[in-house]
Short mmCIF file of C-alpha atoms and ligand atoms in Angstrom, two decimals:
data_model
loop_
_atom_site.label_atom_id
_atom_site.label_comp_id
_atom_site.label_asym_id
_atom_site.label_seq_id
_atom_site.Cartn_x
_atom_site.Cartn_y
_atom_site.Cartn_z
CA MET O 1 -0.05 -0.25 0.14
CA ASP O 2 1.09 3.60 -0.69
CA ALA O 3 1.55 5.75 2.25
CA PHE O 4 -1.29 8.29 1.51
CA GLU O 5 -3.93 4.84 0.95
CA ILE O 6 -2.47 3.87 4.79
CA VAL O 7 -4.21 7.12 6.08
CA ARG O 8 -7.03 7.16 3.78
CA ASP O 9 -8.03 3.04 4.79
CA ALA O 10 -7.22 5.01 8.75
CA ALA O 11 -9.11 7.54 8.41
CA ASP O 12 -11.80 5.34 6.73
CA LYS O 13 -12.14 2.66 9.45
CA ILE O 14 -12.22 5.43 12.01
CA LYS O 15 -15.01 6.68 10.32
CA ARG O 16 -17.12 3.00 9.71
CA MET O 17 -16.14 3.42 13.61
CA GLU O 18 -14.03 -0.14 12.98
CA VAL O 19 -11.33 2.11 15.20
CA ARG O 20 -13.15 3.76 17.77
CA GLY O 21 -12.83 5.22 21.19
CA ALA O 22 -12.17 8.65 22.09
CA ALA O 23 -8.42 7.01 23.45
CA ARG O 24 -8.81 4.40 20.58
CA ILE O 25 -8.90 6.55 17.91
CA ALA O 26 -6.51 9.36 18.52
CA LYS O 27 -3.56 5.77 19.30
CA PHE O 28 -4.65 4.61 16.13
CA ALA O 29 -4.65 8.40 14.37
CA VAL O 30 -1.05 8.54 16.06
CA GLU O 31 0.11 5.27 14.98
CA THR O 32 -0.92 6.11 11.55
CA LEU O 33 0.87 9.37 11.11
CA LYS O 34 4.24 7.28 12.55
CA ARG O 35 3.37 4.57 9.84
CA PHE O 36 3.45 7.89 7.41
CA ALA O 37 6.85 9.54 8.40
CA GLU O 38 8.37 6.66 7.89
CA LEU O 39 7.10 6.21 3.98
CA VAL O 40 7.29 9.67 3.09
CA ASN O 41 10.39 10.66 1.53
CA GLU O 42 9.94 14.04 -0.42
CA ASN O 43 7.28 17.28 0.96
CA PHE O 44 7.84 16.02 4.38
CA ASP O 45 6.10 18.96 5.94
CA GLU O 46 3.01 18.61 3.58
CA ASN O 47 2.85 15.41 3.37
CA MET O 48 2.60 15.50 6.45
CA ARG O 49 -0.19 17.68 6.65
CA LYS O 50 -2.08 16.59 4.34
CA ALA O 51 -2.36 13.20 6.24
CA ALA O 52 -3.08 15.36 9.59
CA GLU O 53 -6.21 16.66 7.72
CA ILE O 54 -7.37 12.98 6.15
CA LEU O 55 -7.15 11.83 9.81
CA LEU O 56 -8.79 15.00 11.76
CA ASN O 57 -11.15 14.87 9.30
CA THR O 58 -12.89 11.90 10.02
CA ARG O 59 -14.76 12.18 13.59
CA PRO O 60 -15.59 15.75 14.63
CA THR O 61 -16.54 15.55 18.60
CA ALA O 62 -13.76 13.05 20.14
CA VAL O 63 -10.63 16.20 21.23
CA SER O 64 -8.29 13.10 22.37
CA LEU O 65 -7.94 13.04 18.19
CA PHE O 66 -7.39 17.02 17.51
CA ASN O 67 -5.14 16.70 19.80
CA ALA O 68 -2.90 13.57 19.46
CA ILE O 69 -2.76 14.69 15.75
CA ASN O 70 -1.36 18.37 17.04
CA TYR O 71 0.96 16.29 19.62
CA VAL O 72 2.87 14.66 16.45
CA MET O 73 2.87 17.53 13.73
CA ARG O 74 4.64 20.31 16.81
CA TYR O 75 7.44 17.88 15.31
CA SER O 76 11.04 19.59 14.61
CA GLY O 77 14.21 19.28 13.04
CA GLU O 78 15.86 20.33 9.98
CA SER O 79 16.70 17.93 7.27
CA LEU O 80 14.41 14.98 6.67
CA GLU O 81 15.78 12.75 8.62
CA GLU O 82 15.51 14.82 11.71
CA LYS O 83 11.93 15.51 11.58
CA ARG O 84 10.73 12.08 10.30
CA GLU O 85 12.72 10.80 13.77
CA SER O 86 10.89 13.66 15.41
CA VAL O 87 7.29 12.37 14.64
CA ILE O 88 8.48 9.00 15.21
CA ARG O 89 9.20 10.06 18.84
CA ARG O 90 6.77 12.67 19.44
CA ALA O 91 4.19 9.61 17.97
CA GLU O 92 6.03 6.84 20.37
CA GLU O 93 5.55 9.55 23.05
CA PHE O 94 2.08 10.28 22.69
CA ILE O 95 1.50 6.08 22.90
CA ASN O 96 2.82 6.30 25.82
CA TRP O 97 0.78 8.54 27.48
CA VAL O 98 -2.54 7.12 26.42
CA ASP O 99 -1.34 4.11 28.00
CA THR O 100 -0.41 5.45 31.08
CA ALA O 101 -3.25 7.78 31.78
CA ARG O 102 -5.71 5.43 31.77
CA ALA O 103 -3.43 3.03 34.04
CA LYS O 104 -2.85 5.49 36.44
CA ILE O 105 -6.64 6.75 36.24
CA GLY O 106 -7.47 2.90 36.99
CA GLU O 107 -5.06 3.39 39.89
CA ILE O 108 -6.72 6.60 41.00
CA GLY O 109 -10.03 6.35 40.99
CA ALA O 110 -10.65 2.28 42.47
CA LYS O 111 -10.08 4.38 45.23
CA ARG O 112 -13.56 5.27 44.71
CA ILE O 113 -14.85 2.53 44.45
CA LYS O 114 -15.76 0.41 47.63
CA ASP O 115 -16.34 -3.21 48.16
CA GLY O 116 -19.69 -4.02 47.28
CA TYR O 117 -20.58 -1.28 44.95
CA VAL O 118 -23.18 -1.24 42.52
CA VAL O 119 -21.56 0.74 39.00
CA MET O 120 -23.16 1.79 36.69
CA THR O 121 -21.44 2.52 33.50
CA HIS O 122 -22.33 3.39 29.82
CA CYS O 123 -21.65 2.86 26.45
CA ASN O 124 -17.33 0.98 26.11
CA SER O 125 -14.61 2.96 28.01
CA SER O 126 -11.66 1.63 28.18
CA ALA O 127 -10.44 4.17 30.68
CA ALA O 128 -14.10 4.19 32.69
CA LEU O 129 -13.50 0.26 32.30
CA SER O 130 -10.08 0.66 33.86
CA ILE O 131 -11.13 2.44 36.79
CA ILE O 132 -13.67 -1.07 37.50
CA LYS O 133 -10.97 -2.97 36.76
CA THR O 134 -8.56 -1.92 39.15
CA ALA O 135 -11.02 -2.10 41.49
CA PHE O 136 -11.55 -5.30 41.01
CA ARG O 137 -8.22 -6.84 40.85
CA GLN O 138 -8.21 -4.96 44.25
CA GLY O 139 -10.10 -7.83 45.17
CA LYS O 140 -13.14 -6.17 45.78
CA SER O 141 -16.60 -7.86 45.34
CA ILE O 142 -18.47 -5.61 42.89
CA GLU O 143 -20.94 -5.27 40.38
CA VAL O 144 -21.90 -3.58 37.74
CA ILE O 145 -25.12 -2.75 35.51
CA ALA O 146 -24.15 -1.33 31.89
CA THR O 147 -26.47 0.50 29.05
CA GLU O 148 -26.58 -1.20 25.78
CA SER O 149 -26.02 2.30 24.63
CA ARG O 150 -27.93 2.45 21.06
CA PRO O 151 -27.89 2.51 18.40
CA ARG O 152 -24.19 1.14 18.29
CA TYR O 153 -24.47 -1.32 21.55
CA GLN O 154 -21.15 -0.91 22.56
CA GLY O 155 -22.75 -1.99 25.28
CA HIS O 156 -21.79 -5.30 24.12
CA LEU O 157 -18.66 -4.29 23.82
CA THR O 158 -18.39 -3.82 27.80
CA VAL O 159 -20.04 -6.56 29.09
CA ARG O 160 -17.71 -8.58 26.79
CA GLU O 161 -14.89 -7.14 28.40
CA LEU O 162 -15.74 -7.60 32.36
CA SER O 163 -16.80 -11.15 31.58
CA GLU O 164 -13.65 -12.08 30.03
CA GLU O 165 -12.83 -10.46 33.68
CA GLY O 166 -15.27 -12.24 36.20
CA ILE O 167 -16.78 -9.23 37.03
CA PRO O 168 -20.33 -9.66 37.67
CA VAL O 169 -22.53 -7.75 35.32
CA THR O 170 -26.31 -6.48 34.32
CA LEU O 171 -27.10 -5.89 31.20
CA ILE O 172 -29.73 -3.18 30.96
CA VAL O 173 -31.92 -0.81 27.74
CA ASP O 174 -30.55 2.76 28.11
CA SER O 175 -33.76 3.64 28.99
CA ALA O 176 -33.99 1.64 32.16
CA VAL O 177 -31.57 4.13 33.74
CA ARG O 178 -33.69 5.09 35.92
CA TYR O 179 -35.10 2.01 37.01
CA PHE O 180 -32.24 1.08 38.75
CA MET O 181 -30.90 3.95 39.77
CA ASN O 182 -31.54 2.98 42.93
CA GLU O 183 -29.61 0.15 43.07
CA VAL O 184 -26.21 2.30 42.19
CA ASP O 185 -23.16 3.38 44.00
CA CYS O 186 -21.97 5.39 41.74
CA VAL O 187 -21.68 5.73 37.81
CA VAL O 188 -18.82 6.16 36.60
CA VAL O 189 -18.26 6.70 32.41
CA GLY O 190 -15.35 8.03 29.99
CA ALA O 191 -15.38 11.78 28.02
CA ASP O 192 -15.18 12.18 24.36
CA THR O 193 -13.90 16.21 25.40
CA ILE O 194 -13.84 18.03 28.48
CA THR O 195 -15.16 22.15 27.33
CA VAL O 196 -13.17 25.09 29.28
CA ASN O 197 -16.25 25.27 31.33
CA GLY O 198 -15.90 22.25 32.97
CA ALA O 199 -18.98 20.47 30.90
CA LEU O 200 -18.09 16.88 29.27
CA ILE O 201 -19.17 15.38 26.02
CA ASN O 202 -19.60 12.25 25.56
CA LYS O 203 -21.85 9.62 24.32
CA ILE O 204 -25.27 10.31 23.62
CA GLY O 205 -27.25 9.29 26.96
CA THR O 206 -25.14 10.10 29.49
CA SER O 207 -26.54 13.73 30.30
CA GLN O 208 -29.67 11.29 31.38
CA ILE O 209 -27.94 9.34 33.27
CA ALA O 210 -26.04 12.47 34.97
CA LEU O 211 -29.30 14.26 35.47
CA ALA O 212 -30.73 10.82 36.71
CA ALA O 213 -27.94 10.22 38.82
CA LYS O 214 -27.96 13.62 40.66
CA GLU O 215 -31.47 13.15 41.67
CA ALA O 216 -30.44 9.91 42.74
CA ARG O 217 -28.28 11.23 45.06
CA VAL O 218 -25.48 9.31 42.60
CA PRO O 219 -22.32 10.03 42.76
CA PHE O 220 -21.16 10.69 38.95
CA MET O 221 -17.51 10.48 38.41
CA VAL O 222 -15.50 10.80 35.18
CA ALA O 223 -12.52 9.60 33.62
CA ALA O 224 -10.59 11.31 31.34
CA GLU O 225 -6.85 11.67 30.58
CA THR O 226 -5.81 15.20 30.12
CA TYR O 227 -5.87 15.08 26.12
CA LYS O 228 -9.98 14.95 26.54
CA PHE O 229 -9.65 18.35 27.52
CA SER O 230 -10.23 20.74 24.31
CA PRO O 231 -8.14 23.73 23.90
CA LYS O 232 -10.86 24.66 21.07
CA THR O 233 -13.06 25.50 23.89
CA LEU O 234 -10.54 27.90 25.66
CA PHE O 235 -11.10 30.23 22.36
CA GLY O 236 -14.65 30.38 22.54
CA GLU O 237 -15.39 27.42 20.12
CA LEU O 238 -17.75 24.96 20.88
CA VAL O 239 -17.34 21.84 20.33
CA VAL O 240 -19.54 20.07 17.69
CA ILE O 241 -21.83 16.87 17.72
CA GLU O 242 -21.55 14.05 15.78
CA GLU O 243 -25.01 13.16 13.88
CA ARG O 244 -25.00 10.20 12.23
CA ASP O 245 -26.61 8.57 9.18
CA PRO O 246 -30.44 7.99 10.69
CA GLU O 247 -29.73 4.10 8.90
CA GLU O 248 -27.64 3.68 12.11
CA VAL O 249 -31.29 4.03 13.62
CA ALA O 250 -34.21 2.93 11.73
CA PRO O 251 -35.07 0.85 9.11
CA LYS O 252 -35.53 2.17 5.71
CA GLU O 253 -39.86 1.55 5.66
CA ILE O 254 -39.93 4.25 8.90
CA LEU O 255 -37.04 6.54 7.02
CA SER O 256 -39.32 6.51 3.97
CA LEU O 257 -41.91 7.72 5.85
CA LYS O 258 -43.77 10.61 5.22
CA ASN O 259 -43.79 13.99 7.82
CA VAL O 260 -40.96 11.23 9.66
CA LYS O 261 -37.58 13.09 10.14
CA VAL O 262 -34.88 10.51 12.08
CA ARG O 263 -32.31 12.20 13.99
CA ASN O 264 -28.82 10.74 15.20
CA PRO O 265 -26.57 12.63 17.31
CA ALA O 266 -23.91 10.70 18.58
CA PHE O 267 -22.91 12.77 21.48
CA ASP O 268 -24.79 14.90 24.40
CA VAL O 269 -23.40 17.59 26.48
CA THR O 270 -23.39 17.26 30.87
CA PRO O 271 -23.27 20.35 32.57
CA ARG O 272 -20.52 20.57 35.00
CA ASP O 273 -23.15 20.86 37.86
CA TYR O 274 -24.40 16.80 37.28
CA ILE O 275 -20.59 15.43 37.92
CA ASP O 276 -18.28 15.07 40.49
CA LEU O 277 -15.48 14.53 39.77
CA ILE O 278 -13.19 13.98 36.74
CA ILE O 279 -10.52 11.30 37.21
CA THR O 280 -7.51 12.25 35.43
CA GLU O 281 -3.81 10.23 35.29
CA ILE O 282 -2.77 13.27 37.26
CA GLY O 283 -5.21 13.69 39.82
CA ALA O 284 -9.61 13.44 41.01
CA ILE O 285 -10.09 16.92 39.88
CA PRO O 286 -13.23 18.90 40.07
CA PRO O 287 -14.95 20.16 36.71
CA GLU O 288 -13.76 23.49 37.81
CA MET O 289 -10.28 22.90 37.81
CA ALA O 290 -10.62 22.03 33.50
CA TYR O 291 -9.42 25.47 32.50
CA ILE O 292 -6.57 24.72 34.21
CA ILE O 293 -5.68 21.59 32.62
CA ILE O 294 -5.97 22.85 29.51
CA ARG O 295 -3.98 26.07 30.40
CA GLU O 296 -1.32 24.13 31.91
CA ARG O 297 -0.79 20.85 31.26
CA LEU O 298 -1.64 20.88 27.54
CA GLY O 299 0.38 24.23 27.71
CA TYR O 300 -2.11 26.90 25.51
CA SER O 301 -1.75 30.25 25.16
CA GLY O 302 -3.50 31.75 22.42
CA MET O 303 -0.16 32.73 20.62
CA GLU O 304 0.37 29.19 20.22
CA TYR O 305 -2.86 28.05 19.40
CA GLU O 306 -2.90 29.51 15.58
CA GLU O 307 0.42 27.94 14.33
CA ILE O 308 0.12 24.30 15.95
CA ARG O 309 -3.61 23.96 14.59
CA VAL O 310 -4.07 21.96 11.78
CA SER O 311 -7.32 23.21 9.86
CA ALA O 312 -10.38 20.14 10.50
CA LYS O 313 -12.19 21.96 6.86
CA HIS O 314 -15.56 19.40 7.22
CA PHE O 315 -16.29 20.56 10.34
CA ASP O 316 -14.83 23.63 11.29
P1 5GP Z 1 -27.42 22.58 28.17
O1 5GP Z 1 -27.27 22.83 26.71
O2 5GP Z 1 -27.68 21.34 28.59
O3 5GP Z 1 -28.34 23.37 29.00
O4 5GP Z 1 -25.54 22.97 28.88
C1 5GP Z 1 -24.91 22.94 28.74
C2 5GP Z 1 -23.76 22.60 29.70
O5 5GP Z 1 -22.25 22.67 28.91
C3 5GP Z 1 -23.85 24.48 29.15
O6 5GP Z 1 -23.31 24.77 30.84
C4 5GP Z 1 -22.37 25.01 28.51
O7 5GP Z 1 -21.99 26.14 28.89
C5 5GP Z 1 -21.88 23.95 28.47
N1 5GP Z 1 -20.89 23.67 27.66
C6 5GP Z 1 -19.08 24.14 27.26
N2 5GP Z 1 -19.30 23.61 26.14
C7 5GP Z 1 -20.04 23.54 25.61
C8 5GP Z 1 -20.25 22.84 24.01
O8 5GP Z 1 -19.65 23.09 22.89
N3 5GP Z 1 -22.22 22.51 23.53
C9 5GP Z 1 -22.94 22.94 24.46
N4 5GP Z 1 -23.43 22.43 24.12
N5 5GP Z 1 -22.66 23.40 25.34
C10 5GP Z 1 -21.48 23.20 25.83
P1 RI2 Z 2 -12.28 5.96 25.98
C1 RI2 Z 2 -16.66 6.48 22.86
O1 RI2 Z 2 -17.01 7.10 21.71
C2 RI2 Z 2 -17.47 6.25 23.93
O2 RI2 Z 2 -18.02 7.69 24.21
C3 RI2 Z 2 -16.66 6.60 24.90
O3 RI2 Z 2 -17.15 6.88 26.95
C4 RI2 Z 2 -15.84 7.17 24.81
O4 RI2 Z 2 -15.72 7.28 23.23
C5 RI2 Z 2 -14.54 7.46 25.19
O5 RI2 Z 2 -13.66 6.09 25.36
P2 RI2 Z 2 -17.30 6.95 20.57
O6 RI2 Z 2 -15.95 5.91 19.39
O7 RI2 Z 2 -11.31 6.67 25.52
O8 RI2 Z 2 -17.93 4.98 20.85
O9 RI2 Z 2 -12.46 5.97 27.46
O10 RI2 Z 2 -18.25 7.05 19.64
O11 RI2 Z 2 -12.12 4.41 25.44
#
């Protein structure tokens, strides 16, 4: 396969959700840029930029993809070989960030899960499951309630994963969340993006769960690596919520009915008031601290922002 074919093939896998999950798509995009850099021998800067844009224009909501690509695109060097090496080094650094952050989040978050807890989770988040698995491996007897997460049923992935680990898990339909909330000790979900004012953008249905949890006084925790915080929102942009094909939601005979519109947003916004804690790899923080993470951990200031930014033309 030629270098751009590899990139286009990877972008297609992300779009079709063959590769999915905010952390996984970020890591996969970075692995792809690394492979691309290993193969490119001319017009290095221009070709890297084109490859980065193809990967960026796949799924608009998870800022992990933007942060990952921008991390690699801050490569340095004068000669082709220096630049290539810099891309490879930065890609490896980011991949290491993904893996170590997930483990650290597991360690920190597990302290909030006590023996005998029933934990509710939504969709399939590697960071949220890291917390649940770590608590279980520490010998705590826990049970999980997992929503099926229509329309893509990522809940099926979650119950498989937990079953393999030996963790008892109950699968429920998304609309049964309120019904089960009284049995739940805490909710743990992942994140696609955290905004500068501490709002959570995550799989559609998350905000309803947060609302039900708040009403029942059940702690609602978010597992989010620091690369899930959005620098764009510091500069006033709103997060673009991906709306996917209605065919994922309803059969053709429904879609073809007169006067019927079918909509399929993939994510929703949970305001910070519903969030008790965000578990990051550098500590458990209140949502109000999102600004500090973007400024100090991700190192974004107004000047830098425009400079390093790879344009995302399809959803800007
Ligand atoms: P709601 O839409 O549920 O009333 O509130 C959403 C909350 O998330 C508000 O506090 C809003 O300021 C905050 N927020 C931060 N960034 C975004 C964004 O990109 N989109 C939306 N819809 N809300 C955001
Ligand atoms: P991790 C997923 O998005 C879900 O919304 C999940 O909560 C989030 O990414 C984070 O997953 P999708 O790709 O990064 O299934 O924690 O649409 O694995």
